[in-house]
């Protein structure tokens, strides 16, 4: 009965008709519900908190990165894009901010989105001398390929993704083949995930590309290796990300900046809601664990939002005012 009531309150808040709660006057906000797991969960969390904590009438709108941004700048809707990965079009966002059509709110991921080459944490602890990609590539014997055991294996990004090109160029820049390694085509995200899961099940070594936040890194602790160079944006643009670049140099991924983007309407509707969106931020470790729970439970974004709010008051209570926190706890 308790879980049924809790689910009712959650659904009510998510769809904007919370029982016993009157919407704050003139506070009506739309939120982009983007089509990947971490953004979906964050949108549901924002919807619940804005409805229950700040009395806003809130509505989720289907979204994706570029369509959402275009709609915000051209139509001023949705009002909130909870998780916008800005590196790929930062110039356009900066221009829109300058023109006053959108504003930066909180950095949604405090440590940014992460991409790179990883090894299992149990392997890193057993081999503390391997701290960089260069260190790992000196030891093909430690990362034997399933197909060619005499060679080491580096697992590539899924086919058709931009990171497949980047990983191949970095493998070439490090002279991976000359050092006794093969670049393994995992075929798909499921294939890449499966290779990590299999390594963990057998406590075997593993070396390859991955990214965060993801459910896999929530289930299987991995250690990201440093690259043996600083990020060179010019080299990145002209070669690292270009298919079949003839002479790639060793480079490194830069931090992927992930911000909440809002329209000016948010502050006009509710200064308190704007303050929340300017404050709300979490890290990859938190999101990874949450996405692992979501995947294990085959839960929806709304279910996962509720699970987070029920079990992580120490995190979300820092995002809101004491008064809002009491209202949210009462709703839970």
mmCIF file of C-alpha atoms in Angstrom, residues 51-292:
data_model
loop_
_atom_site.group_PDB
_atom_site.id
_atom_site.type_symbol
_atom_site.label_atom_id
_atom_site.label_comp_id
_atom_site.label_asym_id
_atom_site.label_seq_id
_atom_site.Cartn_x
_atom_site.Cartn_y
_atom_site.Cartn_z
ATOM 1 C CA UNK A 51 6.490 20.399 -8.889
ATOM 2 C CA UNK A 52 6.689 19.251 -5.280
ATOM 3 C CA UNK A 53 9.344 21.600 -3.915
ATOM 4 C CA UNK A 54 8.485 24.785 -5.776
ATOM 5 C CA UNK A 55 4.843 24.352 -6.789
ATOM 6 C CA UNK A 56 5.484 24.679 -10.511
ATOM 7 C CA UNK A 57 3.212 23.152 -13.099
ATOM 8 C CA UNK A 58 5.683 21.094 -15.129
ATOM 9 C CA UNK A 59 5.507 19.138 -18.364
ATOM 10 C CA UNK A 60 8.004 16.847 -20.109
ATOM 11 C CA UNK A 61 8.589 17.258 -23.844
ATOM 12 C CA UNK A 62 10.432 14.684 -26.010
ATOM 13 C CA UNK A 63 13.887 15.942 -26.926
ATOM 14 C CA UNK A 64 17.336 15.381 -28.352
ATOM 15 C CA UNK A 65 20.441 17.570 -28.341
ATOM 16 C CA UNK A 66 20.213 19.660 -31.508
ATOM 17 C CA UNK A 67 16.395 19.677 -31.938
ATOM 18 C CA UNK A 68 15.970 20.784 -28.313
ATOM 19 C CA UNK A 69 18.541 23.552 -28.664
ATOM 20 C CA UNK A 70 16.963 24.779 -31.917
ATOM 21 C CA UNK A 71 13.509 24.806 -30.328
ATOM 22 C CA UNK A 72 14.765 26.703 -27.272
ATOM 23 C CA UNK A 73 16.387 29.414 -29.379
ATOM 24 C CA UNK A 74 13.642 29.714 -31.998
ATOM 25 C CA UNK A 75 10.449 29.003 -30.015
ATOM 26 C CA UNK A 76 11.614 29.508 -26.398
ATOM 27 C CA UNK A 77 10.423 25.992 -25.582
ATOM 28 C CA UNK A 78 11.234 23.812 -23.702
ATOM 29 C CA UNK A 79 12.275 26.003 -20.791
ATOM 30 C CA UNK A 80 14.802 23.519 -19.392
ATOM 31 C CA UNK A 81 17.297 21.160 -21.063
ATOM 32 C CA UNK A 82 18.627 19.280 -18.010
ATOM 33 C CA UNK A 83 21.634 17.568 -19.628
ATOM 34 C CA UNK A 84 23.122 19.344 -22.634
ATOM 35 C CA UNK A 85 26.498 18.101 -23.899
ATOM 36 C CA UNK A 86 27.870 21.388 -25.170
ATOM 37 C CA UNK A 87 31.341 20.647 -26.565
ATOM 38 C CA UNK A 88 30.090 19.720 -30.018
ATOM 39 C CA UNK A 89 28.353 23.078 -30.567
ATOM 40 C CA UNK A 90 29.714 25.396 -27.893
ATOM 41 C CA UNK A 91 30.061 28.344 -30.311
ATOM 42 C CA UNK A 92 26.346 28.190 -31.145
ATOM 43 C CA UNK A 93 25.373 28.063 -27.474
ATOM 44 C CA UNK A 94 27.676 30.953 -26.584
ATOM 45 C CA UNK A 95 26.130 33.001 -29.392
ATOM 46 C CA UNK A 96 22.607 32.188 -28.177
ATOM 47 C CA UNK A 97 23.588 33.169 -24.615
ATOM 48 C CA UNK A 98 25.001 36.452 -25.922
ATOM 49 C CA UNK A 99 21.754 37.082 -27.807
ATOM 50 C CA UNK A 100 19.752 36.298 -24.656
ATOM 51 C CA UNK A 101 17.682 33.404 -26.013
ATOM 52 C CA UNK A 102 19.118 30.847 -23.561
ATOM 53 C CA UNK A 103 21.196 30.855 -20.385
ATOM 54 C CA UNK A 104 23.664 28.482 -18.756
ATOM 55 C CA UNK A 105 22.426 27.048 -15.463
ATOM 56 C CA UNK A 106 24.317 24.487 -13.335
ATOM 57 C CA UNK A 107 26.989 22.182 -14.675
ATOM 58 C CA UNK A 108 24.799 19.072 -14.717
ATOM 59 C CA UNK A 109 27.781 16.709 -14.456
ATOM 60 C CA UNK A 110 30.249 18.298 -12.060
ATOM 61 C CA UNK A 111 33.157 16.250 -13.385
ATOM 62 C CA UNK A 112 31.943 16.310 -16.975
ATOM 63 C CA UNK A 113 31.282 13.504 -19.382
ATOM 64 C CA UNK A 114 34.273 11.184 -19.664
ATOM 65 C CA UNK A 115 35.783 9.344 -22.616
ATOM 66 C CA UNK A 116 39.016 7.432 -22.749
ATOM 67 C CA UNK A 117 40.780 4.097 -22.418
ATOM 68 C CA UNK A 118 40.093 2.073 -19.292
ATOM 69 C CA UNK A 119 41.247 -1.028 -17.440
ATOM 70 C CA UNK A 120 39.384 -2.927 -14.678
ATOM 71 C CA UNK A 121 40.098 -1.448 -11.256
ATOM 72 C CA UNK A 122 41.142 -4.861 -9.890
ATOM 73 C CA UNK A 123 43.752 -5.023 -12.658
ATOM 74 C CA UNK A 124 44.917 -1.453 -11.969
ATOM 75 C CA UNK A 125 45.384 -2.307 -8.299
ATOM 76 C CA UNK A 126 47.396 -5.406 -9.208
ATOM 77 C CA UNK A 127 49.561 -3.409 -11.637
ATOM 78 C CA UNK A 128 50.110 0.034 -10.080
ATOM 79 C CA UNK A 129 52.874 0.756 -12.604
ATOM 80 C CA UNK A 130 50.283 0.978 -15.409
ATOM 81 C CA UNK A 131 48.951 4.502 -15.162
ATOM 82 C CA UNK A 132 48.941 5.691 -18.786
ATOM 83 C CA UNK A 133 47.951 4.302 -22.173
ATOM 84 C CA UNK A 134 51.645 4.221 -23.048
ATOM 85 C CA UNK A 135 52.360 2.095 -19.970
ATOM 86 C CA UNK A 136 49.676 -0.427 -20.956
ATOM 87 C CA UNK A 137 50.852 -0.670 -24.555
ATOM 88 C CA UNK A 138 54.314 -1.724 -23.390
ATOM 89 C CA UNK A 139 52.780 -4.989 -22.141
ATOM 90 C CA UNK A 140 50.849 -6.885 -24.816
ATOM 91 C CA UNK A 141 51.381 -10.035 -22.749
ATOM 92 C CA UNK A 142 49.185 -8.613 -19.965
ATOM 93 C CA UNK A 143 46.172 -8.048 -22.265
ATOM 94 C CA UNK A 144 46.023 -11.195 -24.450
ATOM 95 C CA UNK A 145 43.595 -11.222 -27.356
ATOM 96 C CA UNK A 146 40.965 -13.966 -27.310
ATOM 97 C CA UNK A 147 41.442 -14.546 -31.038
ATOM 98 C CA UNK A 148 45.208 -14.080 -31.114
ATOM 99 C CA UNK A 149 46.608 -14.906 -27.646
ATOM 100 C CA UNK A 150 50.141 -14.048 -28.735
ATOM 101 C CA UNK A 151 49.038 -10.433 -29.170
ATOM 102 C CA UNK A 152 47.495 -7.880 -26.871
ATOM 103 C CA UNK A 153 43.948 -6.583 -27.416
ATOM 104 C CA UNK A 154 42.543 -3.054 -27.354
ATOM 105 C CA UNK A 155 38.745 -3.007 -27.545
ATOM 106 C CA UNK A 156 37.426 -0.342 -29.889
ATOM 107 C CA UNK A 157 34.399 1.926 -29.706
ATOM 108 C CA UNK A 158 31.206 0.552 -31.365
ATOM 109 C CA UNK A 159 31.056 0.566 -35.161
ATOM 110 C CA UNK A 160 29.651 3.740 -36.684
ATOM 111 C CA UNK A 161 30.351 5.949 -33.664
ATOM 112 C CA UNK A 162 32.730 8.889 -33.892
ATOM 113 C CA UNK A 163 34.861 7.432 -31.110
ATOM 114 C CA UNK A 164 35.650 4.449 -33.353
ATOM 115 C CA UNK A 165 37.646 6.797 -35.605
ATOM 116 C CA UNK A 166 39.284 8.505 -32.643
ATOM 117 C CA UNK A 167 40.296 5.250 -30.981
ATOM 118 C CA UNK A 168 41.701 3.859 -34.241
ATOM 119 C CA UNK A 169 43.785 7.001 -34.781
ATOM 120 C CA UNK A 170 45.106 6.950 -31.226
ATOM 121 C CA UNK A 171 45.954 3.244 -31.612
ATOM 122 C CA UNK A 172 47.915 4.163 -34.735
ATOM 123 C CA UNK A 173 49.563 7.163 -33.048
ATOM 124 C CA UNK A 174 50.778 4.912 -30.222
ATOM 125 C CA UNK A 175 52.039 2.360 -32.799
ATOM 126 C CA UNK A 176 49.850 -0.252 -31.149
ATOM 127 C CA UNK A 177 50.275 -2.784 -33.935
ATOM 128 C CA UNK A 178 54.073 -2.506 -33.877
ATOM 129 C CA UNK A 179 53.963 -3.022 -30.102
ATOM 130 C CA UNK A 180 52.126 -6.315 -30.508
ATOM 131 C CA UNK A 181 48.469 -5.310 -30.155
ATOM 132 C CA UNK A 182 45.372 -5.771 -32.266
ATOM 133 C CA UNK A 183 42.406 -3.387 -32.309
ATOM 134 C CA UNK A 184 39.277 -5.425 -31.608
ATOM 135 C CA UNK A 185 36.053 -4.468 -33.399
ATOM 136 C CA UNK A 186 33.305 -5.030 -30.813
ATOM 137 C CA UNK A 187 30.567 -4.452 -33.391
ATOM 138 C CA UNK A 188 28.112 -2.677 -31.111
ATOM 139 C CA UNK A 189 27.650 -1.105 -27.697
ATOM 140 C CA UNK A 190 26.270 -4.447 -26.496
ATOM 141 C CA UNK A 191 29.400 -6.187 -27.752
ATOM 142 C CA UNK A 192 31.644 -3.726 -25.961
ATOM 143 C CA UNK A 193 29.614 -4.041 -22.760
ATOM 144 C CA UNK A 194 29.716 -7.798 -23.035
ATOM 145 C CA UNK A 195 33.501 -7.834 -23.306
ATOM 146 C CA UNK A 196 33.798 -5.877 -20.037
ATOM 147 C CA UNK A 197 31.236 -8.071 -18.262
ATOM 148 C CA UNK A 198 33.031 -11.240 -19.389
ATOM 149 C CA UNK A 199 36.397 -9.894 -18.214
ATOM 150 C CA UNK A 200 34.891 -9.104 -14.801
ATOM 151 C CA UNK A 201 33.245 -12.497 -14.460
ATOM 152 C CA UNK A 202 36.596 -14.208 -15.026
ATOM 153 C CA UNK A 203 38.749 -11.514 -13.354
ATOM 154 C CA UNK A 204 40.688 -11.159 -16.607
ATOM 155 C CA UNK A 205 42.569 -8.134 -17.933
ATOM 156 C CA UNK A 206 40.807 -5.745 -20.313
ATOM 157 C CA UNK A 207 41.957 -2.612 -22.172
ATOM 158 C CA UNK A 208 39.837 -0.406 -24.376
ATOM 159 C CA UNK A 209 37.575 2.541 -25.026
ATOM 160 C CA UNK A 210 34.629 3.446 -22.797
ATOM 161 C CA UNK A 211 32.734 6.492 -21.579
ATOM 162 C CA UNK A 212 30.754 7.815 -18.610
ATOM 163 C CA UNK A 213 28.190 8.169 -17.194
ATOM 164 C CA UNK A 214 26.970 4.663 -17.979
ATOM 165 C CA UNK A 215 25.384 1.689 -16.246
ATOM 166 C CA UNK A 216 28.407 -0.503 -17.042
ATOM 167 C CA UNK A 217 30.751 1.701 -15.003
ATOM 168 C CA UNK A 218 28.220 1.578 -12.186
ATOM 169 C CA UNK A 219 28.320 -2.231 -12.197
ATOM 170 C CA UNK A 220 31.995 -2.771 -12.960
ATOM 171 C CA UNK A 221 34.542 -0.388 -11.418
ATOM 172 C CA UNK A 222 36.998 0.700 -14.110
ATOM 173 C CA UNK A 223 40.086 2.900 -13.939
ATOM 174 C CA UNK A 224 40.666 5.450 -16.695
ATOM 175 C CA UNK A 225 44.225 5.638 -17.979
ATOM 176 C CA UNK A 226 45.920 8.955 -18.638
ATOM 177 C CA UNK A 227 47.058 9.714 -22.165
ATOM 178 C CA UNK A 228 50.698 10.583 -22.702
ATOM 179 C CA UNK A 229 49.922 14.062 -24.030
ATOM 180 C CA UNK A 230 47.717 17.048 -23.275
ATOM 181 C CA UNK A 231 44.613 17.672 -25.380
ATOM 182 C CA UNK A 232 45.596 19.430 -28.616
ATOM 183 C CA UNK A 233 42.400 20.882 -30.133
ATOM 184 C CA UNK A 234 44.041 21.684 -33.477
ATOM 185 C CA UNK A 235 45.395 18.145 -33.897
ATOM 186 C CA UNK A 236 42.052 16.785 -32.661
ATOM 187 C CA UNK A 237 40.134 18.642 -35.371
ATOM 188 C CA UNK A 238 42.493 18.068 -38.291
ATOM 189 C CA UNK A 239 43.508 14.449 -37.642
ATOM 190 C CA UNK A 240 42.461 12.676 -34.408
ATOM 191 C CA UNK A 241 38.781 12.734 -35.387
ATOM 192 C CA UNK A 242 39.352 12.276 -39.145
ATOM 193 C CA UNK A 243 38.910 8.794 -40.604
ATOM 194 C CA UNK A 244 42.104 7.247 -42.014
ATOM 195 C CA UNK A 245 44.301 10.199 -41.021
ATOM 196 C CA UNK A 246 47.744 9.323 -42.378
ATOM 197 C CA UNK A 247 49.898 10.509 -39.498
ATOM 198 C CA UNK A 248 47.997 10.875 -36.213
ATOM 199 C CA UNK A 249 49.782 12.166 -33.129
ATOM 200 C CA UNK A 250 49.220 11.055 -29.542
ATOM 201 C CA UNK A 251 46.384 13.166 -28.169
ATOM 202 C CA UNK A 252 43.822 13.070 -25.353
ATOM 203 C CA UNK A 253 40.113 13.542 -24.947
ATOM 204 C CA UNK A 254 39.160 16.777 -23.280
ATOM 205 C CA UNK A 255 36.498 16.939 -20.575
ATOM 206 C CA UNK A 256 33.024 16.894 -22.111
ATOM 207 C CA UNK A 257 31.209 19.836 -20.550
ATOM 208 C CA UNK A 258 27.628 18.973 -19.639
ATOM 209 C CA UNK A 259 25.398 21.869 -18.580
ATOM 210 C CA UNK A 260 21.769 22.544 -17.843
ATOM 211 C CA UNK A 261 20.503 25.124 -20.339
ATOM 212 C CA UNK A 262 17.416 27.228 -19.610
ATOM 213 C CA UNK A 263 15.382 29.963 -21.247
ATOM 214 C CA UNK A 264 15.057 33.395 -19.558
ATOM 215 C CA UNK A 265 11.451 32.462 -18.778
ATOM 216 C CA UNK A 266 12.568 30.207 -15.896
ATOM 217 C CA UNK A 267 13.722 33.105 -13.709
ATOM 218 C CA UNK A 268 10.678 35.136 -14.738
ATOM 219 C CA UNK A 269 8.367 32.327 -13.643
ATOM 220 C CA UNK A 270 10.127 31.504 -10.371
ATOM 221 C CA UNK A 271 13.373 32.840 -8.953
ATOM 222 C CA UNK A 272 13.438 29.904 -6.530
ATOM 223 C CA UNK A 273 13.134 27.384 -9.380
ATOM 224 C CA UNK A 274 15.911 29.180 -11.240
ATOM 225 C CA UNK A 275 18.105 29.004 -8.139
ATOM 226 C CA UNK A 276 17.530 25.258 -7.925
ATOM 227 C CA UNK A 277 18.520 24.773 -11.591
ATOM 228 C CA UNK A 278 21.590 26.943 -11.024
ATOM 229 C CA UNK A 279 22.628 24.683 -8.130
ATOM 230 C CA UNK A 280 21.630 21.115 -9.066
ATOM 231 C CA UNK A 281 24.708 19.077 -10.065
ATOM 232 C CA UNK A 282 25.954 15.524 -9.554
ATOM 233 C CA UNK A 283 29.012 13.475 -10.437
ATOM 234 C CA UNK A 284 29.671 10.473 -12.663
ATOM 235 C CA UNK A 285 30.046 8.060 -9.760
ATOM 236 C CA UNK A 286 26.524 8.879 -8.542
ATOM 237 C CA UNK A 287 25.012 8.630 -12.021
ATOM 238 C CA UNK A 288 26.844 5.406 -12.898
ATOM 239 C CA UNK A 289 25.452 3.648 -9.811
ATOM 240 C CA UNK A 290 21.967 4.982 -10.481
ATOM 241 C CA UNK A 291 22.003 3.843 -14.109
ATOM 242 C CA UNK A 292 23.228 0.410 -13.032
#
